Amino acid sequence: QVQLLESGGGLVQPGGSLRLSCAASGSIVSINAMGWYRQAPGKQRELVADIDSGGTSNIADSVKGRFTISRDNAKNTVYLQMNSLKPEDTAVYYCNAQIRTFIRRTNPYWGQGTQVTVSS
């Protein structure tokens, strides 16, 4: 069994910053890609950024230049540094990871989501 625990969400003013963290725990053999998705009210869930086990990242055009994704393999943790936040960044942010366990081959796992609200 695997758990993804997210933290770091909250309320910030436009132009502010937040750092999201997601730590995976359980009977983990290996973690391949890790990433962040978000879903705003009335909209489809979309990829924000992801990063593979070698450190190569992919950033959505809507946040490129403002957000940075990173990971600490020793801690099974992925981070999303969000700078210059805009109201349109308001959404529930979900952590995702491709994980292989001792009893299952690589499968996607999801966190419960953390709310990010950008408002004055």
Coordinates of N, CA and C in Angstrom, one line a residue:
Q1 N 0.8 -1.2 0.0 CA 0.0 0.0 0.0 C 0.9 1.2 0.0
V2 N 0.5 2.3 -0.8 CA 1.2 3.5 -0.9 C 0.3 4.7 -0.5
Q3 N 0.9 5.6 0.1 CA 0.2 6.9 0.4 C 1.0 8.1 -0.1
L4 N 0.3 9.1 -0.6 CA 0.9 10.3 -1.0 C 0.3 11.4 -0.2
L5 N 1.2 12.0 0.6 CA 0.8 13.1 1.6 C 1.2 14.4 1.1
E6 N 0.3 15.3 0.8 CA 0.5 16.6 0.3 C 0.4 17.7 1.4
S7 N 1.2 18.7 1.2 CA 1.2 19.9 2.2 C 1.7 21.1 1.4
G8 N 1.4 22.3 2.0 CA 1.9 23.5 1.5 C 0.8 24.4 0.9
G9 N -0.4 24.0 0.7 CA -1.4 24.8 0.1 C -1.9 25.9 1.1
G10 N -2.6 26.8 0.6 CA -3.1 27.9 1.4 C -3.6 29.1 0.6
L11 N -3.8 30.2 1.3 CA -4.3 31.4 0.7 C -3.2 32.4 0.6
V12 N -2.9 32.9 -0.6 CA -1.9 33.9 -0.8 C -2.4 35.1 -1.7
Q13 N -1.8 36.2 -1.6 CA -2.1 37.3 -2.4 C -1.4 37.2 -3.8
P14 N -2.0 37.8 -4.8 CA -1.4 37.8 -6.1 C 0.1 38.3 -6.0
G15 N 1.0 37.6 -6.7 CA 2.4 37.9 -6.7 C 3.1 37.2 -5.6
G16 N 2.4 36.5 -4.8 CA 3.0 35.7 -3.7 C 3.5 34.4 -4.1
S17 N 4.1 33.6 -3.2 CA 4.7 32.3 -3.4 C 4.2 31.3 -2.5
L18 N 4.2 30.0 -2.9 CA 3.9 28.9 -2.1 C 4.8 27.7 -2.6
R19 N 5.1 26.8 -1.7 CA 5.8 25.6 -2.0 C 5.0 24.4 -1.6
L20 N 4.6 23.6 -2.5 CA 3.9 22.4 -2.3 C 4.9 21.2 -2.1
S21 N 4.6 20.3 -1.2 CA 5.3 19.1 -1.0 C 4.5 17.9 -1.1
C22 N 5.0 16.8 -1.6 CA 4.3 15.5 -1.6 C 5.2 14.4 -1.3
A23 N 5.0 13.7 -0.3 CA 5.9 12.6 0.2 C 5.2 11.3 0.0
A24 N 5.8 10.3 -0.7 CA 5.3 9.0 -0.9 C 5.8 8.1 0.2
S25 N 5.0 7.2 0.7 CA 5.4 6.2 1.7 C 4.7 4.9 1.5
G26 N 5.3 3.8 2.0 CA 4.7 2.5 1.9 C 5.7 1.5 1.4
S27 N 5.3 0.4 0.9 CA 6.1 -0.6 0.4 C 6.6 -0.3 -1.1
I28 N 7.5 0.7 -1.2 CA 7.9 1.2 -2.5 C 9.2 0.5 -2.9
V29 N 9.1 0.0 -4.2 CA 10.3 -0.5 -4.8 C 11.0 0.6 -5.6
S30 N 10.3 1.3 -6.4 CA 10.9 2.4 -7.1 C 9.8 3.4 -7.5
I31 N 10.2 4.6 -7.8 CA 9.3 5.7 -8.2 C 9.8 6.2 -9.5
N32 N 9.0 6.2 -10.6 CA 9.4 6.8 -11.8 C 9.1 8.3 -11.9
A33 N 8.1 8.6 -12.7 CA 7.8 10.0 -12.8 C 6.9 10.5 -11.6
M34 N 7.1 11.7 -11.2 CA 6.2 12.4 -10.2 C 5.8 13.7 -10.8
G35 N 4.6 14.1 -10.4 CA 4.1 15.4 -10.9 C 3.0 16.0 -10.2
W36 N 2.6 17.2 -10.7 CA 1.5 17.9 -10.1 C 0.4 18.2 -11.1
Y37 N -0.8 18.0 -10.8 CA -2.0 18.4 -11.6 C -2.8 19.4 -10.8
R38 N -3.7 20.1 -11.5 CA -4.6 21.0 -10.8 C -6.0 21.0 -11.4
Q39 N -7.0 21.3 -10.7 CA -8.3 21.3 -11.2 C -9.1 22.5 -10.5
A40 N -9.5 23.4 -11.4 CA -10.3 24.6 -11.0 C -11.8 24.3 -11.1
P41 N -12.6 25.0 -10.4 CA -14.1 24.7 -10.5 C -14.5 24.8 -11.9
G42 N -15.3 23.8 -12.4 CA -15.8 23.9 -13.7 C -14.8 23.5 -14.8
K43 N -13.6 23.2 -14.5 CA -12.6 22.9 -15.5 C -12.1 21.5 -15.3
Q44 N -11.5 21.0 -16.4 CA -10.9 19.6 -16.4 C -9.5 19.7 -15.6
R45 N -9.2 18.5 -15.0 CA -7.9 18.5 -14.4 C -6.8 18.5 -15.4
E46 N -5.8 19.3 -15.2 CA -4.7 19.5 -16.1 C -3.3 19.3 -15.5
L47 N -2.4 18.9 -16.3 CA -1.0 18.7 -15.8 C -0.4 20.1 -15.6
V48 N 0.3 20.3 -14.5 CA 1.0 21.5 -14.2 C 2.5 21.3 -14.5
A49 N 3.0 20.2 -14.0 CA 4.5 19.9 -14.2 C 4.7 18.5 -13.7
D50 N 5.7 17.9 -14.4 CA 6.1 16.5 -13.9 C 7.7 16.4 -14.0
I51 N 8.2 15.4 -13.4 CA 9.7 15.2 -13.4 C 10.0 13.7 -13.4
D52 N 10.9 13.3 -14.2 CA 11.2 11.9 -14.2 C 12.3 11.6 -13.2
S53 N 12.7 10.3 -13.1 CA 13.6 9.9 -12.0 C 15.0 10.4 -12.2
G54 N 15.3 10.8 -13.5 CA 16.6 11.4 -13.8 C 16.7 12.9 -13.6
G55 N 15.5 13.6 -13.3 CA 15.5 15.0 -13.1 C 15.0 15.8 -14.2
T56 N 14.7 15.2 -15.3 CA 14.1 16.0 -16.5 C 12.7 16.4 -16.2
S57 N 12.4 17.6 -16.3 CA 11.1 18.1 -16.0 C 10.3 18.6 -17.2
N58 N 9.0 18.7 -17.1 CA 8.1 19.2 -18.1 C 7.2 20.2 -17.4
I59 N 7.1 21.4 -17.9 CA 6.3 22.5 -17.3 C 5.2 23.0 -18.3
A60 N 4.0 23.1 -17.8 CA 2.9 23.6 -18.6 C 3.2 25.0 -19.0
D61 N 2.8 25.4 -20.2 CA 3.0 26.8 -20.7 C 2.4 27.8 -19.9
S62 N 1.3 27.5 -19.2 CA 0.6 28.5 -18.4 C 1.3 28.9 -17.2
V63 N 2.3 28.1 -16.7 CA 3.0 28.4 -15.5 C 4.5 28.4 -15.7
K64 N 5.0 28.2 -17.0 CA 6.4 28.2 -17.3 C 7.0 29.6 -17.0
G65 N 8.1 29.5 -16.3 CA 8.8 30.8 -15.9 C 8.4 31.2 -14.5
R66 N 7.4 30.6 -13.9 CA 6.9 31.0 -12.6 C 7.0 29.8 -11.6
F67 N 6.7 28.6 -12.1 CA 6.7 27.4 -11.3 C 8.0 26.5 -11.6
T68 N 8.5 25.9 -10.6 CA 9.6 25.0 -10.7 C 9.3 23.7 -10.0
I69 N 9.5 22.5 -10.6 CA 9.3 21.2 -10.0 C 10.7 20.6 -9.7
S70 N 10.8 19.9 -8.5 CA 12.0 19.3 -8.1 C 11.6 18.0 -7.3
R71 N 12.6 17.2 -7.1 CA 12.4 16.0 -6.3 C 13.6 15.6 -5.4
D72 N 13.3 14.9 -4.3 CA 14.4 14.4 -3.5 C 14.1 12.9 -3.4
N73 N 14.9 12.2 -4.2 CA 14.7 10.7 -4.3 C 14.9 10.0 -3.0
A74 N 15.8 10.5 -2.2 CA 16.1 9.8 -0.9 C 14.9 9.9 0.0
K75 N 14.1 11.0 -0.1 CA 12.9 11.2 0.7 C 11.6 10.8 0.0
N76 N 11.7 10.3 -1.2 CA 10.5 10.0 -2.0 C 9.5 11.2 -2.0
T77 N 10.1 12.4 -2.3 CA 9.3 13.6 -2.2 C 9.5 14.4 -3.5
V78 N 8.4 15.0 -3.9 CA 8.4 16.0 -5.0 C 7.9 17.3 -4.5
Y79 N 8.4 18.4 -5.1 CA 8.1 19.7 -4.7 C 7.6 20.5 -5.9
L80 N 6.8 21.5 -5.6 CA 6.4 22.5 -6.6 C 6.5 23.9 -6.0
Q81 N 7.5 24.6 -6.5 CA 7.7 26.0 -6.0 C 6.9 26.9 -7.0
M82 N 6.0 27.6 -6.4 CA 5.1 28.5 -7.2 C 5.4 29.9 -6.8
N83 N 5.9 30.7 -7.8 CA 6.2 32.1 -7.6 C 5.3 32.9 -8.5
S84 N 5.2 34.2 -8.2 CA 4.4 35.2 -9.0 C 3.0 34.6 -9.2
L85 N 2.4 34.2 -8.2 CA 1.0 33.6 -8.3 C 0.0 34.5 -8.8
K86 N -0.9 34.0 -9.6 CA -2.0 34.8 -10.2 C -3.4 34.2 -9.7
P87 N -4.4 35.0 -9.8 CA -5.7 34.4 -9.4 C -6.1 33.2 -10.2
E88 N -5.7 33.2 -11.5 CA -6.1 32.0 -12.3 C -5.3 30.7 -11.9
D89 N -4.4 30.8 -11.0 CA -3.7 29.6 -10.5 C -4.6 29.0 -9.4
T90 N -5.6 29.6 -8.9 CA -6.5 29.0 -7.9 C -7.1 27.7 -8.4
A91 N -6.9 26.7 -7.6 CA -7.3 25.3 -7.9 C -7.0 24.4 -6.8
V92 N -7.5 23.2 -6.9 CA -7.0 22.1 -6.0 C -5.8 21.4 -6.8
Y93 N -4.7 21.3 -6.1 CA -3.5 20.7 -6.7 C -3.3 19.3 -6.2
Y94 N -3.1 18.4 -7.1 CA -3.0 17.0 -6.8 C -1.6 16.4 -7.2
C95 N -1.1 15.7 -6.3 CA 0.2 15.0 -6.5 C 0.0 13.7 -7.2
N96 N 0.8 13.4 -8.1 CA 0.7 12.1 -8.8 C 2.1 11.4 -8.9
A97 N 2.2 10.1 -8.8 CA 3.5 9.4 -8.9 C 3.3 8.1 -9.5
Q98 N 4.2 7.7 -10.3 CA 4.2 6.3 -10.9 C 5.1 5.5 -10.0
I99 N 4.5 4.5 -9.3 CA 5.2 3.8 -8.3 C 5.1 2.3 -8.5
R100 N 6.2 1.6 -8.3 CA 6.2 0.1 -8.3 C 6.4 -0.3 -6.9
T101 N 5.5 -1.3 -6.4 CA 5.6 -1.8 -5.1 C 6.1 -3.3 -5.1
F102 N 6.2 -3.9 -4.0 CA 6.6 -5.3 -3.9 C 5.6 -6.2 -4.5
I103 N 4.4 -5.9 -4.5 CA 3.3 -6.8 -4.9 C 2.6 -6.3 -6.2
R104 N 2.9 -5.1 -6.7 CA 2.3 -4.7 -7.9 C 3.3 -4.0 -8.8
R105 N 3.1 -4.1 -10.1 CA 3.9 -3.4 -11.1 C 3.6 -1.9 -11.0
T106 N 4.3 -1.1 -11.8 CA 4.2 0.3 -11.8 C 2.8 0.8 -12.1
N107 N 2.2 1.6 -11.2 CA 0.9 2.1 -11.3 C 0.8 3.6 -10.8
P108 N -0.1 4.3 -11.3 CA -0.3 5.7 -10.8 C -0.9 5.8 -9.5
Y109 N -0.4 6.7 -8.6 CA -1.0 6.9 -7.3 C -1.3 8.4 -7.2
W110 N -2.4 8.8 -6.5 CA -2.8 10.2 -6.4 C -2.9 10.6 -4.9
G111 N -2.5 11.8 -4.6 CA -2.8 12.4 -3.3 C -4.2 12.9 -3.2
Q112 N -4.6 13.3 -2.0 CA -5.9 13.8 -1.8 C -6.2 15.2 -2.3
G113 N -5.2 15.9 -2.6 CA -5.3 17.3 -3.1 C -5.1 18.3 -2.0
T114 N -4.6 19.5 -2.4 CA -4.4 20.6 -1.5 C -4.9 21.9 -2.2
Q115 N -5.7 22.7 -1.5 CA -6.3 23.9 -2.1 C -5.3 25.0 -2.1
V116 N -5.2 25.6 -3.3 CA -4.4 26.8 -3.4 C -5.3 27.9 -3.9
T117 N -5.4 29.0 -3.1 CA -6.2 30.1 -3.5 C -5.4 31.4 -3.5
V118 N -5.5 32.1 -4.7 CA -4.8 33.3 -4.9 C -5.8 34.5 -5.0
S119 N -5.8 35.3 -4.0 CA -6.8 36.4 -3.9 C -6.3 37.5 -3.0
S120 N -6.8 38.7 -3.3 CA -6.6 39.8 -2.5 C -7.5 39.9 -1.3

